[in-house]
JSON list of C-alpha atoms in Angstrom, two decimals:
[
{"chain": "A", "resi": 215, "resn": "MET", "atom": "CA", "xyz": [-24.13, -26.34, -13.36]},
{"chain": "A", "resi": 216, "resn": "GLU", "atom": "CA", "xyz": [-24.38, -24.49, -16.66]},
{"chain": "A", "resi": 217, "resn": "LEU", "atom": "CA", "xyz": [-26.27, -21.64, -15.00]},
{"chain": "A", "resi": 218, "resn": "GLY", "atom": "CA", "xyz": [-23.60, -21.21, -12.33]},
{"chain": "A", "resi": 219, "resn": "ILE", "atom": "CA", "xyz": [-20.78, -21.16, -14.86]},
{"chain": "A", "resi": 220, "resn": "SER", "atom": "CA", "xyz": [-22.71, -18.72, -17.04]},
{"chain": "A", "resi": 221, "resn": "ILE", "atom": "CA", "xyz": [-23.21, -16.36, -14.11]},
{"chain": "A", "resi": 222, "resn": "ALA", "atom": "CA", "xyz": [-19.51, -16.64, -13.21]},
{"chain": "A", "resi": 223, "resn": "LEU", "atom": "CA", "xyz": [-18.63, -15.87, -16.84]},
{"chain": "A", "resi": 224, "resn": "ILE", "atom": "CA", "xyz": [-20.81, -12.76, -16.88]},
{"chain": "A", "resi": 225, "resn": "LEU", "atom": "CA", "xyz": [-19.35, -11.52, -13.59]},
{"chain": "A", "resi": 226, "resn": "ALA", "atom": "CA", "xyz": [-15.80, -12.21, -14.74]},
{"chain": "A", "resi": 227, "resn": "SER", "atom": "CA", "xyz": [-16.47, -10.37, -18.00]},
{"chain": "A", "resi": 228, "resn": "LEU", "atom": "CA", "xyz": [-17.80, -7.29, -16.22]},
{"chain": "A", "resi": 229, "resn": "LEU", "atom": "CA", "xyz": [-14.94, -7.32, -13.73]},
{"chain": "A", "resi": 230, "resn": "MET", "atom": "CA", "xyz": [-12.44, -7.66, -16.58]},
{"chain": "A", "resi": 231, "resn": "ILE", "atom": "CA", "xyz": [-13.89, -4.61, -18.32]},
{"chain": "A", "resi": 232, "resn": "LEU", "atom": "CA", "xyz": [-13.68, -2.61, -15.10]},
{"chain": "A", "resi": 233, "resn": "LEU", "atom": "CA", "xyz": [-10.11, -3.69, -14.36]},
{"chain": "A", "resi": 234, "resn": "VAL", "atom": "CA", "xyz": [-8.86, -2.91, -17.86]},
{"chain": "A", "resi": 235, "resn": "LEU", "atom": "CA", "xyz": [-10.41, 0.54, -17.71]},
{"chain": "A", "resi": 236, "resn": "MET", "atom": "CA", "xyz": [-8.73, 1.19, -14.35]},
{"chain": "A", "resi": 237, "resn": "HIS", "atom": "CA", "xyz": [-5.23, 0.58, -15.73]},
{"chain": "A", "resi": 238, "resn": "LYS", "atom": "CA", "xyz": [-3.08, 3.63, -16.18]},
{"chain": "A", "resi": 239, "resn": "GLY", "atom": "CA", "xyz": [-3.20, 4.76, -19.78]},
{"chain": "A", "resi": 240, "resn": "LYS", "atom": "CA", "xyz": [-0.24, 5.87, -21.83]},
{"chain": "A", "resi": 241, "resn": "GLY", "atom": "CA", "xyz": [-1.94, 8.67, -23.68]},
{"chain": "A", "resi": 242, "resn": "GLY", "atom": "CA", "xyz": [-5.37, 9.32, -22.22]},
{"chain": "A", "resi": 243, "resn": "GLY", "atom": "CA", "xyz": [-8.84, 8.19, -23.06]},
{"chain": "A", "resi": 244, "resn": "LEU", "atom": "CA", "xyz": [-11.19, 5.96, -21.17]},
{"chain": "A", "resi": 245, "resn": "SER", "atom": "CA", "xyz": [-8.61, 4.86, -18.62]},
{"chain": "A", "resi": 246, "resn": "ASP", "atom": "CA", "xyz": [-7.96, 8.47, -17.63]},
{"chain": "A", "resi": 247, "resn": "MET", "atom": "CA", "xyz": [-11.65, 9.29, -17.60]},
{"chain": "A", "resi": 248, "resn": "PHE", "atom": "CA", "xyz": [-12.62, 6.43, -15.25]},
{"chain": "A", "resi": 249, "resn": "GLY", "atom": "CA", "xyz": [-9.38, 5.69, -13.43]},
{"chain": "A", "resi": 250, "resn": "GLY", "atom": "CA", "xyz": [-7.84, 9.17, -13.51]},
{"chain": "A", "resi": 251, "resn": "GLY", "atom": "CA", "xyz": [-8.80, 10.11, -9.95]},
{"chain": "A", "resi": 252, "resn": "PHE", "atom": "CA", "xyz": [-7.68, 6.75, -8.62]},
{"chain": "A", "resi": 253, "resn": "SER", "atom": "CA", "xyz": [-4.32, 6.84, -10.38]},
{"chain": "A", "resi": 254, "resn": "SER", "atom": "CA", "xyz": [-3.66, 10.47, -9.47]},
{"chain": "A", "resi": 255, "resn": "ASN", "atom": "CA", "xyz": [-3.98, 9.66, -5.76]},
{"chain": "A", "resi": 256, "resn": "PHE", "atom": "CA", "xyz": [-1.72, 6.61, -6.03]},
{"chain": "A", "resi": 257, "resn": "GLY", "atom": "CA", "xyz": [0.36, 7.71, -9.01]},
{"chain": "A", "resi": 258, "resn": "GLY", "atom": "CA", "xyz": [3.74, 6.89, -7.52]},
{"chain": "A", "resi": 259, "resn": "SER", "atom": "CA", "xyz": [2.69, 3.58, -5.99]},
{"chain": "A", "resi": 260, "resn": "SER", "atom": "CA", "xyz": [3.88, 0.65, -8.03]},
{"chain": "A", "resi": 261, "resn": "VAL", "atom": "CA", "xyz": [2.29, -1.75, -5.51]},
{"chain": "A", "resi": 262, "resn": "VAL", "atom": "CA", "xyz": [-1.19, -0.64, -6.56]},
{"chain": "A", "resi": 263, "resn": "GLU", "atom": "CA", "xyz": [-0.38, -1.14, -10.24]},
{"chain": "A", "resi": 264, "resn": "ARG", "atom": "CA", "xyz": [1.18, -4.53, -9.57]},
{"chain": "A", "resi": 265, "resn": "ASN", "atom": "CA", "xyz": [-1.86, -5.68, -7.58]},
{"chain": "A", "resi": 266, "resn": "LEU", "atom": "CA", "xyz": [-4.16, -4.39, -10.33]},
{"chain": "A", "resi": 267, "resn": "ASP", "atom": "CA", "xyz": [-2.14, -6.35, -12.89]},
{"chain": "A", "resi": 268, "resn": "ARG", "atom": "CA", "xyz": [-2.34, -9.51, -10.78]},
{"chain": "A", "resi": 269, "resn": "LEU", "atom": "CA", "xyz": [-6.09, -9.15, -10.29]},
{"chain": "A", "resi": 270, "resn": "THR", "atom": "CA", "xyz": [-6.56, -8.62, -14.02]},
{"chain": "A", "resi": 271, "resn": "VAL", "atom": "CA", "xyz": [-4.57, -11.76, -14.86]},
{"chain": "A", "resi": 272, "resn": "ILE", "atom": "CA", "xyz": [-6.48, -13.82, -12.29]},
{"chain": "A", "resi": 273, "resn": "THR", "atom": "CA", "xyz": [-9.79, -12.55, -13.65]},
{"chain": "A", "resi": 274, "resn": "GLY", "atom": "CA", "xyz": [-8.66, -13.42, -17.17]},
{"chain": "A", "resi": 275, "resn": "ILE", "atom": "CA", "xyz": [-7.79, -16.95, -16.10]},
{"chain": "A", "resi": 276, "resn": "VAL", "atom": "CA", "xyz": [-11.19, -17.37, -14.42]},
{"chain": "A", "resi": 277, "resn": "TRP", "atom": "CA", "xyz": [-12.84, -16.04, -17.59]},
{"chain": "A", "resi": 278, "resn": "LEU", "atom": "CA", "xyz": [-10.91, -18.51, -19.76]},
{"chain": "A", "resi": 279, "resn": "VAL", "atom": "CA", "xyz": [-11.74, -21.46, -17.48]},
{"chain": "A", "resi": 280, "resn": "CYS", "atom": "CA", "xyz": [-15.44, -20.53, -17.59]},
{"chain": "A", "resi": 281, "resn": "ILE", "atom": "CA", "xyz": [-15.35, -20.38, -21.42]},
{"chain": "A", "resi": 282, "resn": "ILE", "atom": "CA", "xyz": [-13.68, -23.79, -21.65]},
{"chain": "A", "resi": 283, "resn": "ALA", "atom": "CA", "xyz": [-16.04, -25.33, -19.09]},
{"chain": "A", "resi": 284, "resn": "LEU", "atom": "CA", "xyz": [-19.11, -24.05, -20.90]},
{"chain": "A", "resi": 285, "resn": "GLY", "atom": "CA", "xyz": [-17.72, -25.30, -24.18]},
{"chain": "A", "resi": 286, "resn": "LEU", "atom": "CA", "xyz": [-17.25, -28.77, -22.75]},
{"chain": "A", "resi": 287, "resn": "LEU", "atom": "CA", "xyz": [-20.66, -28.84, -21.05]},
{"chain": "A", "resi": 288, "resn": "LEU", "atom": "CA", "xyz": [-22.57, -27.63, -24.09]},
{"chain": "A", "resi": 289, "resn": "ARG", "atom": "CA", "xyz": [-20.80, -29.93, -26.53]},
{"chain": "A", "resi": 290, "resn": "PRO", "atom": "CA", "xyz": [-23.31, -32.14, -28.37]}
]
């Protein structure tokens, strides 16, 4: 059980990093370097940004649930 939650936590963490970097930046930096081509093709589409926001929030919730579950399982 602990192994499965740990793997889910690692995957959620990596996905969260990727999703945050894909968000459209306000001034430039890593988000433009990694997500610049993606956002330039769909720059006017608010649907893509909204779906990216939703996926980021869902991933954050999964990450938080995994942290809480591991904390409860590993409690002495």
